[in-house]
Tab-separated table of C-alpha atoms in Angstrom:
chain	number	residue	atom	x	y	z
W	1	MET	CA	-18.133	-19.108	28.454
W	2	ASN	CA	-19.937	-17.144	25.956
W	3	VAL	CA	-17.689	-14.290	25.222
W	4	SER	CA	-15.470	-14.272	22.008
W	5	VAL	CA	-12.537	-11.855	21.479
W	6	VAL	CA	-12.016	-10.113	17.933
W	7	LEU	CA	-8.413	-8.929	17.139
W	8	PHE	CA	-8.513	-6.380	14.670
W	9	THR	CA	-5.462	-5.705	12.427
W	10	ALA	CA	-5.596	-4.386	8.989
W	11	ASP	CA	-9.365	-4.562	9.127
W	12	LEU	CA	-10.603	-1.633	11.040
W	13	ARG	CA	-14.338	-1.264	9.959
W	14	LEU	CA	-17.410	-2.745	10.913
W	15	HIS	CA	-18.973	-3.312	7.550
W	16	ASP	CA	-18.493	-6.634	6.111
W	17	HIS	CA	-16.332	-7.975	8.581
W	18	PRO	CA	-16.410	-11.928	8.789
W	19	PRO	CA	-14.366	-12.020	12.217
W	20	LEU	CA	-16.974	-10.113	13.752
W	21	ARG	CA	-20.008	-11.322	12.357
W	22	ALA	CA	-18.776	-14.980	13.542
W	23	ALA	CA	-17.775	-13.663	17.041
W	24	ARG	CA	-21.078	-12.478	17.479
W	25	ASP	CA	-22.974	-15.793	16.658
W	26	GLY	CA	-25.955	-16.121	18.681
W	27	SER	CA	-26.222	-14.237	22.086
W	28	ARG	CA	-22.205	-13.922	22.551
W	29	GLN	CA	-20.636	-11.087	23.697
W	30	VAL	CA	-17.516	-9.483	22.119
W	31	VAL	CA	-14.291	-7.896	22.960
W	32	PRO	CA	-13.052	-6.044	20.093
W	33	LEU	CA	-9.701	-5.695	20.462
W	34	PHE	CA	-6.495	-3.650	18.802
W	35	VAL	CA	-3.076	-4.507	20.060
W	36	HIS	CA	-0.195	-1.663	19.437
W	37	ASP	CA	1.971	-4.401	18.197
W	38	ARG	CA	5.558	-4.256	19.930
W	39	GLY	CA	6.664	-6.548	17.010
W	40	VAL	CA	5.223	-3.735	14.453
W	41	LEU	CA	7.024	-0.792	16.338
W	42	ASP	CA	10.481	-2.940	16.799
W	43	ALA	CA	10.657	-3.284	12.715
W	44	GLY	CA	10.094	0.394	12.036
W	45	PHE	CA	6.823	-0.069	10.312
W	46	ALA	CA	4.992	2.278	12.763
W	47	VAL	CA	6.214	5.458	10.848
W	48	PRO	CA	4.585	8.782	11.575
W	49	ASN	CA	2.111	9.132	8.671
W	50	ARG	CA	0.707	5.557	9.176
W	51	ALA	CA	0.451	6.045	13.179
W	52	ALA	CA	-1.574	9.394	12.379
W	53	PHE	CA	-3.866	7.694	10.046
W	54	LEU	CA	-4.288	4.625	12.399
W	55	ALA	CA	-5.227	7.100	15.358
W	56	ASP	CA	-7.811	8.179	12.886
W	57	CYS	CA	-9.036	4.687	11.995
W	58	LEU	CA	-9.125	3.567	15.632
W	59	GLY	CA	-11.077	6.671	16.742
W	60	ASP	CA	-13.790	6.086	14.177
W	61	LEU	CA	-13.919	2.246	15.175
W	62	ASP	CA	-14.403	3.181	18.536
W	63	ALA	CA	-17.130	5.711	17.712
W	64	GLY	CA	-18.890	3.333	15.541
W	65	LEU	CA	-18.753	0.617	18.286
W	66	ARG	CA	-20.038	2.734	21.054
W	67	ALA	CA	-23.221	4.071	18.775
W	68	ARG	CA	-23.970	0.254	18.859
W	69	GLY	CA	-23.830	-0.048	22.460
W	70	GLY	CA	-19.823	-1.420	22.671
W	71	ARG	CA	-16.374	0.118	22.670
W	72	LEU	CA	-13.110	-0.449	21.122
W	73	VAL	CA	-10.364	-2.036	23.761
W	74	VAL	CA	-6.829	-1.223	22.998
W	75	ARG	CA	-3.785	-2.499	24.592
W	76	SER	CA	-0.058	-2.229	23.450
W	77	GLY	CA	2.836	-4.951	23.812
W	78	GLU	CA	3.478	-8.208	22.413
W	79	VAL	CA	0.526	-9.196	20.695
W	80	VAL	CA	0.358	-13.103	21.595
W	81	ARG	CA	0.579	-12.047	25.346
W	82	GLU	CA	-1.987	-9.131	25.166
W	83	VAL	CA	-4.326	-11.300	23.355
W	84	CYS	CA	-4.090	-14.087	25.796
W	85	LYS	CA	-4.270	-11.555	28.841
W	86	VAL	CA	-7.689	-9.916	27.335
W	87	ALA	CA	-9.314	-13.440	26.569
W	88	ALA	CA	-8.783	-14.597	30.123
W	89	GLU	CA	-9.727	-11.268	31.571
W	90	ALA	CA	-13.060	-11.896	29.443
W	91	ASP	CA	-13.030	-15.492	30.128
W	92	ALA	CA	-13.335	-15.715	26.331
W	93	ASP	CA	-12.985	-19.296	24.687
W	94	GLU	CA	-12.276	-18.126	21.203
W	95	VAL	CA	-10.356	-15.473	19.342
W	96	HIS	CA	-11.697	-14.398	15.531
W	97	MET	CA	-9.216	-12.449	13.362
W	98	ALA	CA	-8.436	-11.779	9.673
W	99	SER	CA	-5.785	-13.793	7.494
W	100	ASP	CA	-2.522	-11.938	6.502
W	101	VAL	CA	-0.073	-12.896	4.055
W	102	SER	CA	3.608	-11.673	5.438
W	103	SER	CA	5.993	-14.080	7.102
W	104	TYR	CA	5.518	-12.052	10.427
W	105	ALA	CA	1.931	-12.502	10.176
W	106	HIS	CA	1.841	-16.290	9.823
W	107	HIS	CA	4.511	-16.417	12.754
W	108	ARG	CA	2.057	-14.591	14.779
W	109	GLU	CA	-0.691	-16.855	13.726
W	110	GLU	CA	1.089	-19.675	14.793
W	111	ARG	CA	2.188	-18.461	18.142
W	112	LEU	CA	-1.266	-17.005	19.033
W	113	ARG	CA	-2.872	-20.416	18.171
W	114	ALA	CA	-0.592	-22.540	20.218
W	115	ALA	CA	-0.959	-20.215	23.081
W	116	LEU	CA	-4.572	-19.999	23.133
W	117	GLU	CA	-4.858	-23.989	22.732
W	118	ALA	CA	-2.583	-24.169	25.690
W	119	ASP	CA	-5.496	-22.289	27.606
W	120	GLY	CA	-8.284	-24.069	26.484
W	121	ARG	CA	-9.130	-21.530	23.784
W	122	ARG	CA	-9.572	-21.777	19.917
W	123	LEU	CA	-8.169	-19.312	17.261
W	124	HIS	CA	-10.496	-18.908	14.260
W	125	VAL	CA	-8.723	-17.115	11.225
W	126	HIS	CA	-11.174	-15.617	8.435
W	127	ASP	CA	-10.190	-15.296	4.945
W	128	THR	CA	-11.646	-12.614	2.393
W	129	VAL	CA	-11.217	-9.976	4.880
W	130	THR	CA	-8.269	-8.062	3.476
W	131	THR	CA	-8.835	-9.343	0.133
W	132	ALA	CA	-11.357	-10.048	-2.326
W	133	VAL	CA	-10.214	-13.655	-3.393
W	134	ALA	CA	-8.050	-15.345	-0.628
W	135	PRO	CA	-4.538	-15.924	-1.344
W	136	GLY	CA	-4.289	-19.587	-2.636
W	137	ALA	CA	-7.887	-19.826	-3.567
W	138	ILE	CA	-6.841	-20.079	-7.325
W	139	THR	CA	-3.643	-21.647	-8.264
W	140	PRO	CA	-2.360	-22.340	-11.717
W	141	ALA	CA	-1.657	-26.280	-12.782
W	142	GLY	CA	1.355	-27.491	-11.310
W	143	ALA	CA	2.306	-24.411	-9.132
W	144	ASP	CA	1.345	-22.590	-5.583
W	145	HIS	CA	0.796	-19.501	-7.049
W	146	PHE	CA	0.515	-17.362	-10.242
W	147	ALA	CA	3.654	-15.512	-11.221
W	148	VAL	CA	1.903	-13.506	-14.277
W	149	PHE	CA	-0.813	-11.282	-13.547
W	150	THR	CA	-2.980	-11.605	-16.724
W	151	PRO	CA	-3.870	-15.516	-16.072
W	152	TYR	CA	-4.547	-14.742	-12.648
W	153	PHE	CA	-6.696	-11.972	-13.411
W	154	ARG	CA	-8.513	-14.184	-16.059
W	155	ARG	CA	-9.184	-16.777	-13.048
W	156	TRP	CA	-9.805	-13.938	-10.414
W	157	SER	CA	-12.615	-12.672	-12.660
W	158	GLN	CA	-14.440	-15.708	-12.709
W	159	GLU	CA	-14.543	-16.342	-9.030
W	160	SER	CA	-17.744	-15.870	-7.391
W	161	LEU	CA	-17.236	-13.806	-4.466
W	162	ARG	CA	-19.240	-14.101	-1.251
W	163	LYS	CA	-21.880	-11.317	-0.458
W	164	PRO	CA	-20.807	-8.284	1.613
W	165	LEU	CA	-21.897	-8.569	5.217
W	166	ASP	CA	-23.953	-5.406	6.677
W	167	ALA	CA	-22.326	-3.930	9.862
W	168	PRO	CA	-24.042	-4.974	13.136
W	169	ARG	CA	-26.655	-3.354	14.722
W	170	SER	CA	-25.411	-3.903	18.300
W	171	VAL	CA	-22.250	-5.069	19.875
W	172	GLY	CA	-22.387	-6.193	23.635
W	173	VAL	CA	-18.999	-6.060	25.161
W	174	PRO	CA	-18.630	-7.312	28.491
W	175	ASP	CA	-17.851	-5.127	31.597
W	176	GLY	CA	-14.467	-4.904	33.393
W	177	ILE	CA	-12.263	-5.293	30.477
W	178	GLY	CA	-9.600	-2.206	30.554
W	179	SER	CA	-8.450	-0.397	27.679
W	180	GLU	CA	-5.757	2.379	27.128
W	181	PRO	CA	-6.702	5.568	25.950
W	182	LEU	CA	-7.297	6.118	21.930
W	183	PRO	CA	-4.169	7.686	20.182
W	184	SER	CA	-4.264	10.949	18.620
W	185	ARG	CA	-3.022	12.150	15.609
W	186	ARG	CA	-2.285	15.292	17.195
W	187	LYS	CA	0.198	13.775	19.352
W	188	VAL	CA	2.051	12.120	16.418
W	189	GLU	CA	5.284	14.024	15.421
W	190	GLY	CA	6.579	14.071	11.565
W	191	VAL	CA	3.400	13.973	10.016
W	192	SER	CA	3.492	14.993	6.161
W	193	PRO	CA	1.304	18.178	6.127
W	194	GLY	CA	-1.214	17.140	3.395
W	195	LEU	CA	-1.952	13.562	4.826
W	196	ALA	CA	-5.454	12.259	4.182
W	197	ARG	CA	-7.942	11.791	7.268
W	198	GLY	CA	-8.334	8.076	8.083
W	199	GLY	CA	-11.369	5.726	9.389
W	200	GLU	CA	-13.925	3.972	8.099
W	201	THR	CA	-16.716	6.777	7.990
W	202	ALA	CA	-14.239	8.699	5.654
W	203	GLY	CA	-13.371	5.794	3.363
W	204	ARG	CA	-16.886	4.567	2.853
W	205	LYS	CA	-17.881	8.475	1.811
W	206	GLN	CA	-15.007	8.707	-0.408
W	207	LEU	CA	-15.675	5.381	-1.947
W	208	THR	CA	-19.326	6.494	-2.745
W	209	ALA	CA	-18.315	9.995	-4.345
W	210	TRP	CA	-15.707	8.144	-6.476
W	211	LEU	CA	-18.197	5.233	-7.813
W	212	ASP	CA	-20.703	8.380	-8.216
W	213	GLY	CA	-18.069	10.102	-10.246
W	214	GLY	CA	-14.486	10.029	-11.065
W	215	VAL	CA	-14.659	6.366	-11.995
W	216	ARG	CA	-16.327	6.685	-14.964
W	217	ASP	CA	-13.346	8.561	-16.271
W	218	TYR	CA	-10.771	6.153	-14.754
W	219	GLU	CA	-9.824	4.281	-17.824
W	220	ASP	CA	-8.722	7.075	-19.717
W	221	ARG	CA	-7.398	9.565	-16.910
W	222	HIS	CA	-5.584	7.164	-14.446
W	223	ASP	CA	-2.340	8.054	-15.536
W	224	ASP	CA	-3.180	11.921	-15.713
W	225	LEU	CA	-0.731	13.361	-13.088
W	226	ALA	CA	-2.001	16.949	-12.943
W	227	GLY	CA	-5.488	15.751	-13.350
W	228	ASP	CA	-5.293	13.346	-10.134
W	229	ALA	CA	-7.869	11.292	-11.367
W	230	THR	CA	-7.388	8.161	-9.198
W	231	SER	CA	-9.571	7.100	-6.412
W	232	ARG	CA	-7.037	7.648	-3.491
W	233	LEU	CA	-8.538	4.720	-1.543
W	234	SER	CA	-5.342	3.002	-1.067
W	235	PRO	CA	-4.917	4.157	2.448
W	236	HIS	CA	-8.297	2.977	3.332
W	237	LEU	CA	-7.817	-0.528	1.707
W	238	HIS	CA	-4.398	-0.693	3.525
W	239	PHE	CA	-5.920	-0.153	6.941
W	240	GLY	CA	-9.014	-2.141	6.028
W	241	THR	CA	-11.496	0.639	6.705
W	242	LEU	CA	-12.764	-0.281	3.164
W	243	SER	CA	-13.452	-3.904	2.546
W	244	PRO	CA	-11.699	-4.957	-0.752
W	245	LEU	CA	-14.383	-7.393	-1.555
W	246	GLU	CA	-17.514	-5.104	-0.952
W	247	THR	CA	-15.482	-2.382	-3.194
W	248	VAL	CA	-15.500	-4.913	-5.938
W	249	HIS	CA	-18.980	-5.593	-5.555
W	250	ARG	CA	-19.966	-1.798	-5.674
W	251	ALA	CA	-17.752	-0.957	-8.571
W	252	ARG	CA	-18.908	-4.088	-10.784
W	253	ALA	CA	-22.491	-2.691	-9.807
W	254	ALA	CA	-21.628	0.807	-11.120
W	255	GLY	CA	-20.439	-0.624	-14.358
W	256	GLY	CA	-18.596	0.985	-17.433
W	257	ALA	CA	-14.999	0.775	-18.522
W	258	GLY	CA	-13.785	3.040	-15.865
W	259	ALA	CA	-15.111	0.643	-13.122
W	260	ASP	CA	-13.762	-2.366	-15.020
W	261	ALA	CA	-10.304	-0.750	-15.041
W	262	PHE	CA	-10.697	0.000	-11.398
W	263	VAL	CA	-11.536	-3.421	-10.521
W	264	ARG	CA	-8.535	-4.737	-12.551
W	265	GLN	CA	-6.355	-2.397	-9.877
W	266	LEU	CA	-7.962	-4.354	-7.046
W	267	ALA	CA	-7.005	-7.380	-8.486
W	268	TRP	CA	-3.671	-6.413	-8.840
W	269	ARG	CA	-3.596	-6.096	-4.625
W	270	ASP	CA	-4.823	-9.765	-4.424
W	271	PHE	CA	-2.417	-10.831	-7.030
W	272	HIS	CA	0.487	-9.457	-5.031
W	273	ARG	CA	-0.720	-11.014	-1.828
W	274	GLN	CA	-0.972	-14.523	-3.268
W	275	VAL	CA	2.755	-13.952	-4.643
W	276	LEU	CA	3.913	-12.885	-1.020
W	277	ALA	CA	1.971	-15.502	0.655
W	278	ALA	CA	3.556	-18.194	-1.333
W	279	ARG	CA	7.014	-16.435	-1.425
W	280	PRO	CA	7.213	-14.448	1.951
W	281	ASP	CA	11.120	-14.072	1.257
W	282	ALA	CA	9.957	-11.709	-1.770
W	283	ALA	CA	9.595	-8.922	0.592
W	284	ARG	CA	13.532	-8.939	1.084
W	285	ALA	CA	15.032	-10.840	-1.585
W	286	ASP	CA	14.729	-10.827	-5.553
W	287	TYR	CA	11.687	-12.895	-6.594
W	288	ARG	CA	13.518	-13.629	-9.993
W	289	ASP	CA	17.298	-13.257	-9.486
W	290	ARG	CA	18.947	-11.261	-12.545
W	291	GLY	CA	22.554	-11.085	-11.330
W	292	ASP	CA	22.381	-7.539	-10.282
W	293	ARG	CA	25.369	-5.722	-8.623
W	294	TRP	CA	23.232	-2.888	-7.432
W	295	ARG	CA	24.494	0.270	-6.151
W	296	GLY	CA	23.950	1.455	-2.475
W	297	GLU	CA	25.348	3.240	0.244
W	298	PRO	CA	27.747	4.545	0.482
W	299	GLU	CA	28.591	4.327	-3.320
W	300	ALA	CA	25.482	5.834	-4.639
W	301	HIS	CA	24.887	8.160	-1.333
W	302	ASP	CA	24.748	11.442	-3.279
W	303	ASP	CA	22.183	10.014	-5.987
W	304	ILE	CA	19.949	8.489	-3.242
W	305	GLU	CA	19.878	11.622	-1.212
W	306	ALA	CA	19.137	13.754	-4.511
W	307	TRP	CA	16.364	11.393	-5.119
W	308	ARG	CA	14.983	11.111	-1.726
W	309	ALA	CA	14.879	14.988	-1.671
W	310	GLY	CA	13.404	15.490	-4.937
W	311	ARG	CA	16.586	17.164	-6.309
W	312	THR	CA	17.653	14.876	-9.147
W	313	GLY	CA	17.178	17.587	-11.865
W	314	TYR	CA	14.645	15.535	-13.720
W	315	PRO	CA	11.190	17.548	-12.591
W	316	VAL	CA	8.760	14.915	-13.052
W	317	VAL	CA	10.857	12.564	-10.836
W	318	ASP	CA	11.539	15.695	-8.367
W	319	ALA	CA	7.653	16.494	-8.378
W	320	ALA	CA	6.620	12.879	-7.485
W	321	MET	CA	9.047	12.680	-4.644
W	322	ARG	CA	8.083	15.844	-3.138
W	323	GLN	CA	4.459	15.033	-3.418
W	324	LEU	CA	5.088	11.952	-1.423
W	325	ARG	CA	6.731	13.881	1.482
W	326	HIS	CA	3.985	16.467	1.650
W	327	GLU	CA	1.102	13.948	1.406
W	328	GLY	CA	2.485	10.771	2.611
W	329	TRP	CA	1.042	9.442	-0.892
W	330	MET	CA	1.972	9.566	-4.561
W	331	HIS	CA	0.153	8.830	-7.855
W	332	ASN	CA	0.601	5.591	-9.061
W	333	ARG	CA	2.619	6.666	-12.630
W	334	GLY	CA	4.789	8.698	-10.230
W	335	ARG	CA	5.514	5.610	-8.339
W	336	LEU	CA	6.444	4.064	-11.299
W	337	LEU	CA	8.593	6.827	-12.927
W	338	THR	CA	10.557	7.508	-9.500
W	339	ALA	CA	11.010	3.790	-9.079
W	340	SER	CA	12.323	3.009	-12.366
W	341	PHE	CA	14.701	6.082	-12.184
W	342	LEU	CA	16.199	5.098	-9.180
W	343	ALA	CA	16.391	0.992	-9.563
W	344	LYS	CA	17.444	1.180	-13.463
W	345	THR	CA	18.604	4.817	-14.480
W	346	LEU	CA	20.746	5.221	-11.230
W	347	TYR	CA	21.125	1.460	-11.029
W	348	VAL	CA	20.293	1.614	-7.002
W	349	ASP	CA	19.133	-1.423	-5.075
W	350	TRP	CA	15.289	-1.513	-5.348
W	351	ARG	CA	15.298	-2.230	-1.317
W	352	VAL	CA	16.717	1.161	-0.944
W	353	GLY	CA	13.684	2.832	-2.818
W	354	ALA	CA	11.306	0.525	-1.103
W	355	GLY	CA	12.488	1.374	2.390
W	356	HIS	CA	12.010	5.063	1.839
W	357	PHE	CA	8.582	4.409	0.330
W	358	LEU	CA	7.639	2.736	3.292
W	359	SER	CA	8.958	5.427	5.829
W	360	LEU	CA	6.579	7.911	4.339
W	361	LEU	CA	3.510	6.091	2.479
W	362	VAL	CA	0.433	5.955	4.362
W	363	ASP	CA	-0.501	3.078	2.553
W	364	GLY	CA	2.886	1.368	2.923
W	365	ASP	CA	1.709	-1.895	2.355
W	366	LEU	CA	4.286	-4.660	2.519
W	367	ALA	CA	3.161	-6.756	-0.499
W	368	ASN	CA	2.244	-3.923	-2.771
W	369	ASN	CA	5.128	-1.854	-1.990
W	370	GLN	CA	8.018	-4.588	-2.080
W	371	LEU	CA	6.561	-6.396	-5.161
W	372	ASN	CA	5.654	-3.241	-7.550
W	373	TRP	CA	9.247	-2.166	-6.518
W	374	GLN	CA	10.388	-5.677	-7.596
W	375	TRP	CA	8.331	-5.257	-10.890
W	376	VAL	CA	9.837	-1.935	-11.682
W	377	ALA	CA	13.352	-3.180	-10.928
W	378	GLY	CA	12.978	-6.067	-13.356
W	379	THR	CA	13.335	-8.675	-10.458
W	380	GLY	CA	9.763	-9.597	-9.667
W	381	THR	CA	6.798	-10.500	-12.099
W	382	ASP	CA	7.098	-8.181	-15.101
W	383	THR	CA	7.346	-10.019	-18.111
W	384	ARG	CA	9.733	-7.242	-19.760
W	385	PRO	CA	12.267	-6.900	-16.907
W	386	GLY	CA	14.470	-4.603	-19.088
W	387	ARG	CA	12.132	-2.075	-19.652
W	388	VAL	CA	13.470	1.512	-18.540
W	389	LEU	CA	10.799	4.516	-18.140
W	390	ASN	CA	12.397	7.728	-19.532
W	391	PRO	CA	11.225	10.309	-17.064
W	392	VAL	CA	11.252	13.132	-19.983
W	393	ALA	CA	9.174	10.976	-22.359
W	394	GLN	CA	7.000	9.833	-19.476
W	395	ALA	CA	6.351	13.660	-18.326
W	396	LYS	CA	5.564	14.793	-21.830
W	397	ARG	CA	3.014	11.795	-22.240
W	398	TYR	CA	1.366	12.233	-18.738
W	399	ASP	CA	1.996	15.631	-17.651
W	400	PRO	CA	1.919	17.435	-21.329
W	401	ASP	CA	1.460	20.888	-20.280
W	402	GLY	CA	3.727	20.429	-17.033
W	403	GLU	CA	0.792	21.503	-14.442
W	404	TYR	CA	1.830	18.624	-12.199
W	405	VAL	CA	5.380	19.779	-12.227
W	406	ARG	CA	4.759	23.266	-11.566
W	407	ARG	CA	2.590	22.018	-8.513
W	408	TRP	CA	5.126	20.323	-6.646
W	409	VAL	CA	8.277	21.953	-7.944
W	410	PRO	CA	7.794	25.768	-7.210
W	411	GLU	CA	11.400	26.698	-8.809
W	412	LEU	CA	10.021	26.031	-12.239
W	413	GLN	CA	6.702	27.883	-12.005
W	414	GLY	CA	7.914	30.393	-14.209
W	415	VAL	CA	8.690	27.973	-17.092
W	416	GLU	CA	5.920	27.711	-19.374
W	417	GLY	CA	4.369	24.700	-21.185
W	418	PRO	CA	6.456	21.470	-21.928
W	419	ALA	CA	9.649	23.371	-21.501
W	420	VAL	CA	9.472	22.599	-17.720
W	421	HIS	CA	10.377	19.013	-18.334
W	422	GLU	CA	13.653	19.787	-19.594
W	423	PRO	CA	14.884	23.062	-17.876
W	424	TRP	CA	18.655	22.049	-18.906
W	425	LYS	CA	17.718	23.136	-22.361
W	426	LEU	CA	16.671	26.781	-21.576
W	427	ALA	CA	18.527	29.742	-22.649
W	428	GLY	CA	21.501	30.632	-20.796
W	429	PRO	CA	19.809	33.660	-18.763
W	430	GLU	CA	16.628	31.706	-18.196
W	431	ARG	CA	18.527	28.582	-16.811
W	432	SER	CA	21.006	30.423	-14.568
W	433	ALA	CA	17.918	32.401	-12.987
W	434	LEU	CA	16.706	28.783	-12.055
W	435	ASP	CA	17.515	27.636	-8.306
W	436	TYR	CA	17.104	23.920	-9.738
W	437	PRO	CA	19.894	21.410	-9.973
W	438	ARG	CA	21.213	20.145	-13.261
W	439	PRO	CA	20.388	16.487	-13.984
W	440	VAL	CA	22.230	13.884	-11.715
W	441	ILE	CA	22.992	11.853	-14.621
W	442	ASP	CA	22.420	11.602	-18.396
W	443	LEU	CA	19.826	9.269	-19.447
W	444	ARG	CA	21.756	7.714	-22.025
W	445	GLU	CA	24.510	7.073	-19.875
W	446	GLY	CA	22.091	5.485	-17.133
W	447	LEU	CA	20.481	3.108	-19.743
W	448	GLU	CA	23.945	1.931	-20.868
W	449	ARG	CA	25.025	1.052	-17.459
W	450	PHE	CA	21.974	-0.857	-16.809
W	451	ARG	CA	22.034	-2.659	-19.676
W	452	LYS	CA	25.657	-3.536	-19.195
W	453	ALA	CA	25.129	-4.678	-15.771
W	454	ARG	CA	22.046	-6.936	-16.610
W	455	GLU	CA	24.215	-8.432	-19.561
W	456	ARG	CA	27.158	-9.179	-17.197
W	457	GLY	CA	24.177	-10.862	-14.639
């Protein structure tokens, strides 16, 4: 046997791909394999926006492989069964894949290893494929992970990162290995109309443009809602069409305060992964229990539906929620504001919000999504768990002229300047002419309810 299988998961690229490099060692042939995982489908993670972006990614990966003499093999079903089946068809003696951090990924890896070993084959799992620094590579004294970002970032910044790997010049794939047709974005229903294109080609082009331009102003403008001055690379990092490690190297090479601030955000991504790797139940349970008695369905049904629909009466919250529905993506400052409003002002269980985000976000990453929601809800790693973001004050600071609000809330396009952030204060005739709801809650009442609830906890 002189054949390897590479199982692609959240690493849909050819550049800087350690499993592919190892699988091609010597004169080996390789079966590049992607399995539409039945477990992911059954768990509800294959939502339209991510399915459409995934279709783009797989098409681009196949095109890149074909340009190098290979092709992508696509199967559907239970991952362990399908991988073992392909390995047997190819007479492969080893399988290579990237490590992952969720409990599901850990169990999948264990089952795959056992099944392959039973057939006389080996599983090789590679780190620093979906992270720059592997979870568990750095730990504080007396603990298995860092619970606070700042000391983690200090250590993370001192790590010596391996050099990025070039894309292979050729990939030899054995004959006779059948494949399903590649999925098509056009066949996916319910996709957000403004969803970005996926694939390594698009991701690398976007990264280059970002590092050549926008990153210079990132430190000063990353919270500018109307300016849209963030990289928008999170979907490519989620699907692995960009290597986090290579992205860190290239950002550091670009240099400057903006690049430094951008690298810090990449470190946050690794931070959340090392937390989830050590505490996999944090995807569902409070990382730090505050004794909350969260509202949920049906108690808060009307508030939850207003939040989901972008009809809370707080324009900046509604603008961000409508951006999410239209693009399958939301500005990071918008994510903080909408999450704080739901979890703390409305005192609704953070899992309700995290679930809604995962139903729409193209970058719906379990570690980042769940742990950012917990950070905002005060049940996660935030060292100030009682902080509450005032949506009006935040809007006036990060959207001072109201441009972002008017972009996404057309009912308010006729309201000029910062007055758009408080439409309930408009004069009678002007207010009554607006087809826009009154606030679902008074901010002071929401703050008082949250503080009392935390005191009881």
